[in-house]
Amino acid sequence: MNQQTMQAEPYEFTFDPKTTALLIIDMQRDFVEPGGFGEALGNDVTPLQAVIAPCKRMLDAARGMGMMVIHTREGHSSDLADCPPTKIARGRGEIRIGDAGPMGRLLVRGERGHDIVPELYPKPGEVVIDKPGKGAFCATDFDLILHNRGIKSLIVCGVTTEVCVTTTVREANDRGYECVVLSDCVGSYFPEFQRVALEMVKAQGALFGWVSDSSRALAALRT
Ligand code: C5J
């Protein structure tokens, strides 16, 4: 046991780097680049691009110290058999999940838009969880992999804060994992949602987890 302390809200986050993984959620072109699923839903994707650099700093630090790194991607099989029709119908966009866009079929595995941005691209040996839902635990091997690797704590980055990030944090919390969300490493299309989603995570004495940022996380990892 080698407990480290990260300054965080609502109080310090303690973790053992050996039983902690860096989790980077859905940093896919479909969410952060123009022409993807996020833009098809009517969003301006530029705010999400600001999280790439701090995520990269966390990724470099985790890789440098041999911390487990896990990436997730939201998306569906090419026949969309794993996509609820209700999900396709939502948004009423001109192009929807499975339709062709400038980066290939929206939110379909194997398409250019579905893949992770080059700056954060997984290295061989890093776990990539392909998930059909918003939460990383739904219909995936995520829990089994964390269990088999002895992971107890998650340092959480990615997009979008109020959707896939906090859905996954809530799922993880119910399964007994300790999560710290890094505020500058998670992004939303809506500043108000970003603020409120992070408030909810740390409310009532760390109801779902902790909130910190990349500077304080890197300081903790360096100790
Ligand atoms: C969304 C996600 N926003 N990765 N997905 O649909 O947050």
Tab-separated table of C-alpha atoms and ligand atoms in Angstrom:
chain	number	residue	atom	x	y	z
A	1	MET	CA	0.000	0.000	0.000
A	2	ASN	CA	1.375	3.349	-1.049
A	3	GLN	CA	-1.349	5.883	-0.323
A	4	GLN	CA	-1.059	9.247	-2.088
A	5	THR	CA	-3.101	12.336	-1.435
A	6	MET	CA	-4.546	14.569	-4.136
A	7	GLN	CA	-5.929	17.961	-3.187
A	8	ALA	CA	-9.566	17.932	-4.250
A	9	GLU	CA	-13.081	18.925	-3.306
A	10	PRO	CA	-14.931	18.343	-1.048
A	11	TYR	CA	-11.775	17.069	0.692
A	12	GLU	CA	-8.530	15.345	-0.233
A	13	PHE	CA	-8.675	12.230	-2.404
A	14	THR	CA	-6.492	9.357	-1.238
A	15	PHE	CA	-5.437	6.647	-3.645
A	16	ASP	CA	-2.796	4.030	-4.258
A	17	PRO	CA	-1.328	4.512	-7.764
A	18	LYS	CA	-0.961	0.727	-8.090
A	19	THR	CA	-4.703	0.228	-7.720
A	20	THR	CA	-5.679	3.344	-9.676
A	21	ALA	CA	-6.390	3.702	-13.389
A	22	LEU	CA	-6.544	6.783	-15.588
A	23	LEU	CA	-9.893	6.601	-17.391
A	24	ILE	CA	-10.302	8.700	-20.549
A	25	ILE	CA	-13.887	8.710	-21.712
A	26	ASP	CA	-15.006	9.055	-25.336
A	27	MET	CA	-12.343	11.439	-26.646
A	28	GLN	CA	-13.574	10.554	-30.120
A	29	ARG	CA	-13.685	12.681	-33.249
A	30	ASP	CA	-17.467	12.198	-33.219
A	31	PHE	CA	-17.693	14.369	-30.103
A	32	VAL	CA	-14.797	16.806	-30.405
A	33	GLU	CA	-14.404	17.505	-34.127
A	34	PRO	CA	-16.717	19.269	-36.570
A	35	GLY	CA	-18.740	16.899	-38.752
A	36	GLY	CA	-19.343	14.294	-36.033
A	37	PHE	CA	-22.246	13.116	-33.907
A	38	GLY	CA	-21.927	16.004	-31.435
A	39	GLU	CA	-22.238	18.605	-34.162
A	40	ALA	CA	-25.090	16.646	-35.816
A	41	LEU	CA	-27.027	17.171	-32.572
A	42	GLY	CA	-26.609	20.924	-33.029
A	43	ASN	CA	-23.636	21.514	-30.731
A	44	ASP	CA	-20.606	23.757	-31.136
A	45	VAL	CA	-17.772	21.297	-30.557
A	46	THR	CA	-14.977	23.834	-29.977
A	47	PRO	CA	-15.274	23.932	-26.128
A	48	LEU	CA	-14.495	20.211	-26.041
A	49	GLN	CA	-11.200	20.682	-27.846
A	50	ALA	CA	-9.800	22.567	-24.823
A	51	VAL	CA	-9.648	19.351	-22.808
A	52	ILE	CA	-7.283	17.560	-25.210
A	53	ALA	CA	-4.097	19.240	-23.901
A	54	PRO	CA	-4.722	18.640	-20.153
A	55	CYS	CA	-5.847	15.074	-20.915
A	56	LYS	CA	-2.581	14.567	-22.796
A	57	ARG	CA	-0.599	15.775	-19.788
A	58	MET	CA	-2.416	13.238	-17.599
A	59	LEU	CA	-1.944	10.509	-20.182
A	60	ASP	CA	1.797	11.195	-20.445
A	61	ALA	CA	2.142	11.174	-16.644
A	62	ALA	CA	0.183	7.920	-16.258
A	63	ARG	CA	2.169	6.245	-19.017
A	64	GLY	CA	5.428	7.518	-17.527
A	65	MET	CA	4.731	5.952	-14.145
A	66	GLY	CA	3.170	2.739	-15.453
A	67	MET	CA	-0.342	3.532	-14.203
A	68	MET	CA	-3.093	1.583	-15.934
A	69	VAL	CA	-4.738	3.577	-18.736
A	70	ILE	CA	-8.256	2.827	-19.991
A	71	HIS	CA	-9.956	4.526	-22.936
A	72	THR	CA	-13.626	4.261	-23.808
A	73	ARG	CA	-15.483	4.862	-27.049
A	74	GLU	CA	-19.222	5.229	-27.440
A	75	GLY	CA	-20.550	3.573	-30.580
A	76	HIS	CA	-22.399	0.784	-32.282
A	77	SER	CA	-21.904	-2.202	-34.540
A	78	SER	CA	-22.362	-1.500	-38.241
A	79	ASP	CA	-25.789	-3.194	-38.294
A	80	LEU	CA	-26.828	-1.031	-35.299
A	81	ALA	CA	-28.171	-4.179	-33.598
A	82	ASP	CA	-26.808	-2.893	-30.267
A	83	CYS	CA	-28.375	0.562	-30.655
A	84	PRO	CA	-31.829	1.129	-29.219
A	85	PRO	CA	-34.148	2.567	-31.901
A	86	THR	CA	-35.080	5.201	-29.322
A	87	LYS	CA	-31.465	6.427	-29.304
A	88	ILE	CA	-31.420	6.741	-33.097
A	89	ALA	CA	-34.674	8.682	-33.081
A	90	ARG	CA	-33.567	11.202	-30.451
A	91	GLY	CA	-32.361	14.629	-31.477
A	92	ARG	CA	-34.320	14.530	-34.713
A	93	GLY	CA	-31.171	15.641	-36.530
A	94	GLU	CA	-30.868	15.701	-40.302
A	95	ILE	CA	-28.270	12.976	-39.956
A	96	ARG	CA	-28.535	10.413	-37.188
A	97	ILE	CA	-26.590	7.490	-35.724
A	98	GLY	CA	-25.587	5.179	-38.576
A	99	ASP	CA	-26.011	7.831	-41.300
A	100	ALA	CA	-23.043	8.888	-43.400
A	101	GLY	CA	-21.271	12.077	-42.359
A	102	PRO	CA	-17.973	13.680	-43.356
A	103	MET	CA	-16.060	11.328	-41.004
A	104	GLY	CA	-18.006	8.190	-41.917
A	105	ARG	CA	-21.176	6.752	-40.409
A	106	LEU	CA	-22.046	8.557	-37.161
A	107	LEU	CA	-21.133	6.682	-33.977
A	108	VAL	CA	-20.408	3.415	-35.807
A	109	ARG	CA	-17.386	1.329	-34.801
A	110	GLY	CA	-14.571	1.267	-37.298
A	111	GLU	CA	-15.480	4.637	-38.807
A	112	ARG	CA	-13.034	7.545	-38.656
A	113	GLY	CA	-15.391	9.640	-36.536
A	114	HIS	CA	-15.771	6.886	-33.969
A	115	ASP	CA	-12.064	6.705	-33.253
A	116	ILE	CA	-10.058	8.547	-30.611
A	117	VAL	CA	-8.351	11.845	-31.486
A	118	PRO	CA	-4.691	11.386	-32.512
A	119	GLU	CA	-3.279	13.318	-29.518
A	120	LEU	CA	-4.782	10.776	-27.086
A	121	TYR	CA	-4.595	7.690	-29.249
A	122	PRO	CA	-4.288	4.460	-27.214
A	123	LYS	CA	-0.935	2.727	-27.174
A	124	PRO	CA	-0.692	-1.051	-27.578
A	125	GLY	CA	-1.522	-2.666	-24.253
A	126	GLU	CA	-3.919	0.058	-23.115
A	127	VAL	CA	-7.478	-1.124	-22.591
A	128	VAL	CA	-10.120	0.249	-24.949
A	129	ILE	CA	-13.728	-0.302	-23.880
A	130	ASP	CA	-16.260	-0.076	-26.699
A	131	LYS	CA	-19.543	0.789	-25.082
A	132	PRO	CA	-22.982	1.085	-26.656
A	133	GLY	CA	-24.322	3.298	-23.883
A	134	LYS	CA	-23.382	6.394	-21.972
A	135	GLY	CA	-22.046	4.514	-18.951
A	136	ALA	CA	-18.874	2.436	-19.364
A	137	PHE	CA	-20.294	-0.423	-17.266
A	138	CYS	CA	-23.385	-1.047	-19.398
A	139	ALA	CA	-22.978	-4.093	-21.692
A	140	THR	CA	-19.157	-4.108	-21.470
A	141	ASP	CA	-16.347	-6.005	-19.706
A	142	PHE	CA	-15.256	-2.865	-17.854
A	143	ASP	CA	-16.104	-4.038	-14.317
A	144	LEU	CA	-14.508	-7.442	-14.935
A	145	ILE	CA	-11.313	-5.838	-16.238
A	146	LEU	CA	-11.087	-3.448	-13.270
A	147	HIS	CA	-11.684	-6.334	-10.889
A	148	ASN	CA	-9.082	-8.568	-12.554
A	149	ARG	CA	-6.487	-5.804	-12.456
A	150	GLY	CA	-7.204	-4.951	-8.822
A	151	ILE	CA	-8.292	-1.409	-9.633
A	152	LYS	CA	-10.097	0.431	-6.835
A	153	SER	CA	-9.815	4.103	-7.867
A	154	LEU	CA	-10.349	5.965	-11.120
A	155	ILE	CA	-8.938	9.315	-12.232
A	156	VAL	CA	-11.566	10.400	-14.730
A	157	CYS	CA	-11.136	12.540	-17.852
A	158	GLY	CA	-13.086	12.903	-21.109
A	159	VAL	CA	-16.359	14.037	-22.594
A	160	THR	CA	-19.037	14.985	-22.057
A	161	THR	CA	-19.074	15.877	-18.405
A	162	GLU	CA	-22.792	15.666	-17.808
A	163	VAL	CA	-23.415	12.652	-20.038
A	164	CYS	CA	-20.861	9.836	-20.358
A	165	VAL	CA	-18.443	11.077	-17.688
A	166	THR	CA	-20.905	11.398	-14.839
A	167	THR	CA	-22.998	8.410	-15.930
A	168	THR	CA	-19.833	6.312	-15.640
A	169	VAL	CA	-18.852	7.918	-12.326
A	170	ARG	CA	-22.279	7.126	-10.877
A	171	GLU	CA	-22.079	3.532	-12.113
A	172	ALA	CA	-18.554	3.201	-10.680
A	173	ASN	CA	-19.600	4.687	-7.350
A	174	ASP	CA	-22.419	2.163	-6.982
A	175	ARG	CA	-19.892	-0.625	-7.563
A	176	GLY	CA	-17.561	0.654	-4.846
A	177	TYR	CA	-14.907	2.407	-6.950
A	178	GLU	CA	-13.522	5.765	-5.802
A	179	CYS	CA	-13.557	8.365	-8.593
A	180	VAL	CA	-11.917	11.747	-8.894
A	181	VAL	CA	-13.004	13.862	-11.876
A	182	LEU	CA	-10.474	16.398	-13.184
A	183	SER	CA	-12.380	19.570	-14.006
A	184	ASP	CA	-10.058	20.819	-16.775
A	185	CYS	CA	-9.866	17.342	-18.338
A	186	VAL	CA	-13.626	16.970	-18.800
A	187	GLY	CA	-15.716	19.051	-21.168
A	188	SER	CA	-19.273	19.904	-22.036
A	189	TYR	CA	-20.989	21.731	-24.886
A	190	PHE	CA	-22.804	23.695	-22.165
A	191	PRO	CA	-20.851	25.647	-19.494
A	192	GLU	CA	-23.778	25.490	-17.081
A	193	PHE	CA	-24.035	21.706	-17.379
A	194	GLN	CA	-20.281	21.418	-16.767
A	195	ARG	CA	-20.532	23.457	-13.585
A	196	VAL	CA	-23.606	21.714	-12.215
A	197	ALA	CA	-22.426	18.204	-13.135
A	198	LEU	CA	-19.210	18.734	-11.183
A	199	GLU	CA	-21.125	20.243	-8.254
A	200	MET	CA	-23.267	17.102	-8.145
A	201	VAL	CA	-20.265	14.754	-8.100
A	202	LYS	CA	-18.751	16.337	-5.000
A	203	ALA	CA	-21.962	17.359	-3.190
A	204	GLN	CA	-22.892	16.101	0.265
A	205	GLY	CA	-19.401	15.018	1.250
A	206	ALA	CA	-18.407	13.300	-2.050
A	207	LEU	CA	-21.771	11.763	-2.922
A	208	PHE	CA	-20.450	10.294	-6.175
A	209	GLY	CA	-16.762	11.200	-5.869
A	210	TRP	CA	-14.228	13.996	-5.835
A	211	VAL	CA	-13.366	16.893	-8.145
A	212	SER	CA	-9.814	18.058	-8.694
A	213	ASP	CA	-7.831	19.285	-11.723
A	214	SER	CA	-4.803	18.242	-13.739
A	215	SER	CA	-2.368	20.486	-11.816
A	216	ARG	CA	-3.302	18.989	-8.475
A	217	ALA	CA	-3.475	15.476	-9.936
A	218	LEU	CA	-0.026	15.802	-11.492
A	219	ALA	CA	1.377	17.133	-8.217
A	220	ALA	CA	-0.050	14.081	-6.437
A	221	LEU	CA	1.317	11.683	-9.042
A	222	ARG	CA	4.793	13.234	-8.738
A	223	THR	CA	4.994	12.593	-4.983
B	1	C5J	C1	-22.909	11.980	-25.528
B	1	C5J	C2	-20.891	11.304	-24.415
B	1	C5J	N1	-22.840	13.224	-25.066
B	1	C5J	N2	-19.748	10.669	-24.657
B	1	C5J	N3	-21.929	11.089	-25.279
B	1	C5J	O1	-23.842	11.634	-26.208
B	1	C5J	O2	-20.994	12.072	-23.500
